[in-house]
XYZ file of N, CA and C in Angstrom:
201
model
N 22.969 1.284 -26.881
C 23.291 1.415 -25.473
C 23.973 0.124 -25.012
N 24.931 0.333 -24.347
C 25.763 -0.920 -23.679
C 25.219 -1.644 -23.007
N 25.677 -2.755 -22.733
C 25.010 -3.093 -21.247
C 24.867 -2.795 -19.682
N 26.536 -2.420 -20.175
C 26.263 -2.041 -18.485
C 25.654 -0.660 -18.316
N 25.283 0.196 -19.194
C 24.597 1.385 -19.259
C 23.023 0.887 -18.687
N 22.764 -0.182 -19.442
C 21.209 -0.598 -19.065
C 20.755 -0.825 -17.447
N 22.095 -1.588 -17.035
C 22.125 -2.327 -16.157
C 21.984 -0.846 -14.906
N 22.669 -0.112 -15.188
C 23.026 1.385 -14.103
C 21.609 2.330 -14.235
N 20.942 2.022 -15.543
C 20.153 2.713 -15.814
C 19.145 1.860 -14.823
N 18.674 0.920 -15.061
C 17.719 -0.128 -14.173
C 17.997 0.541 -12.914
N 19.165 0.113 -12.049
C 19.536 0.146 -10.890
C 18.626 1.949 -10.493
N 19.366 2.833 -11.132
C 19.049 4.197 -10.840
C 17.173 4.184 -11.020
N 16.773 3.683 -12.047
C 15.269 3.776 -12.184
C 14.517 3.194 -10.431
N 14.962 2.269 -10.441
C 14.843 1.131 -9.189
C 15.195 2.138 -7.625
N 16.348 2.778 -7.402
C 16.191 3.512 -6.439
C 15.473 5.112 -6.781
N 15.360 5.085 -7.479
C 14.357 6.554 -7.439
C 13.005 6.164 -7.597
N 12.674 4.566 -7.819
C 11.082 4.400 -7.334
C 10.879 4.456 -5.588
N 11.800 3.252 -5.412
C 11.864 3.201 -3.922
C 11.742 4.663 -3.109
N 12.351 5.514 -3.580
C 12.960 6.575 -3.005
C 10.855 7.495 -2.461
N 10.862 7.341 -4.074
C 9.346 8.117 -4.035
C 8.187 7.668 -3.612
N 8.595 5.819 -3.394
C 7.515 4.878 -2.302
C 7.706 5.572 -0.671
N 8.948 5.656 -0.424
C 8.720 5.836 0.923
C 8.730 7.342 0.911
N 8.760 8.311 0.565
C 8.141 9.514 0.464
C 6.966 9.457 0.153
N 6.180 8.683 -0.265
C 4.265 8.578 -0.820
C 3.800 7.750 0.739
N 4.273 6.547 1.046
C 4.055 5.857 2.152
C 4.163 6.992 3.412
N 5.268 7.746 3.684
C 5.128 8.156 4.673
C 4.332 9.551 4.690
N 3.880 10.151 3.771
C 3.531 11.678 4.169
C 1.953 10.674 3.947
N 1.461 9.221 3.691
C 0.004 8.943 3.823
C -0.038 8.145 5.046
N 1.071 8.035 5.868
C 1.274 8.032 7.063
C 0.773 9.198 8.066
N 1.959 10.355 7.997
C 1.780 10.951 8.399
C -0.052 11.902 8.940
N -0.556 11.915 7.322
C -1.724 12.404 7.091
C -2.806 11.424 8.289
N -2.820 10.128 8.082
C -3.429 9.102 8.730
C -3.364 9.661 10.205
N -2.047 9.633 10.464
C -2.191 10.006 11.985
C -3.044 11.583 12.341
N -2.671 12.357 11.756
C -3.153 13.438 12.210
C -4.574 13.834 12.081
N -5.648 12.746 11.025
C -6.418 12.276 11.286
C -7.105 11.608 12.157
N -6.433 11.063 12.971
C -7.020 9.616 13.963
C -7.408 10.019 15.357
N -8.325 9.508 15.844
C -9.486 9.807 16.791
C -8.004 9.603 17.943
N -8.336 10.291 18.841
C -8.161 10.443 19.897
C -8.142 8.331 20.488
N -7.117 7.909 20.833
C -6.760 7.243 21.929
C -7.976 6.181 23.146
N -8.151 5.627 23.479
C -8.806 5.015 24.219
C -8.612 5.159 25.105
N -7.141 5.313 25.816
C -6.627 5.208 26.793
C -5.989 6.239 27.348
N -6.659 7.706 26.503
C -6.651 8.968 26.552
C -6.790 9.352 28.175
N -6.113 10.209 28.877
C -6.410 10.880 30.130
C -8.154 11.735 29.912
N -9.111 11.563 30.634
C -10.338 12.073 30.799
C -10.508 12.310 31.732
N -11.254 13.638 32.189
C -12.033 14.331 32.784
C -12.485 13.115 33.753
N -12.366 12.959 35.117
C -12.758 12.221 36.140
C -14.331 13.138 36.779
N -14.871 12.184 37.526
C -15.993 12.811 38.247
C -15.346 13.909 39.106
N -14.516 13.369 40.070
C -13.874 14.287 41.253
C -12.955 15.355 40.701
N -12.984 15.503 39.337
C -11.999 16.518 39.186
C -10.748 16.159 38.559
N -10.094 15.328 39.519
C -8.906 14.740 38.880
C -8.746 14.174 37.668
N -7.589 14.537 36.791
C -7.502 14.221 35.524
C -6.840 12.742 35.100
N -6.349 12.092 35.984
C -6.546 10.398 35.530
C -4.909 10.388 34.672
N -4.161 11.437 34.336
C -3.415 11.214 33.693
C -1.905 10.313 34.446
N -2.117 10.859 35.802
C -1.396 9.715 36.670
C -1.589 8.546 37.349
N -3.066 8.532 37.425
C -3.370 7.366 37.792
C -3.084 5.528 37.593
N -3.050 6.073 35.818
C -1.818 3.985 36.131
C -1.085 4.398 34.976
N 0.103 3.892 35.460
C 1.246 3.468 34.097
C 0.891 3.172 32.636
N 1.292 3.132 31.771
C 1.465 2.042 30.518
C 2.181 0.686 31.328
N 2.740 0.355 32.160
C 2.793 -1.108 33.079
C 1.586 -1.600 33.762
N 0.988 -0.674 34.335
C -0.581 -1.364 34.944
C -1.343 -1.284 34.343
N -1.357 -0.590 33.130
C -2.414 -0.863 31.708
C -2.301 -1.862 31.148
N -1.284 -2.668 30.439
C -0.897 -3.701 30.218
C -0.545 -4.880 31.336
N -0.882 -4.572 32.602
C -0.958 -5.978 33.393
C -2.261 -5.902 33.506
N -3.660 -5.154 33.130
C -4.715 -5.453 33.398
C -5.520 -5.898 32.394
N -4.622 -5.627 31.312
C -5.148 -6.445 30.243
C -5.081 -7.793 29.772
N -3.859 -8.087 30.458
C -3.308 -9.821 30.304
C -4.523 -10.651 31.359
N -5.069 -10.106 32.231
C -6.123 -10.566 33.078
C -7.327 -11.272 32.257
């Protein structure tokens, strides 16, 4: 085998690992999420009824946390 055969051969081995890392990485991504608990900062059931989902921004969530 030549060299530069080796060299193309490497290269091709090299992107078809990569290729099948981020196809393995992301569907144990994916899985992860669709696993994962529910949010902290989830809209809940209020005493009065109201569902809280308008009540503050992602801006007044994060200015009450810098407090």
């Amino acid at each position: 085998m030549s060299t530069t055969m080796v060299i193309v051969l490497g290269i091709v081995v090299w992107i078809m690992l990569a290729i099948a890392l981020a196809l393995l990485l992301g569907r144990m991504i994916r899985l992860r999420d669709r696993h994962a608990p529910p949010a902290a900062d989830a809209p809940s059931e209020s005493p009065n009824g109201n569902s809280g989902a308008g009540s503050h921004t992602q801006h007044d969530l994060h200015r009450h946390d810098s407090n």
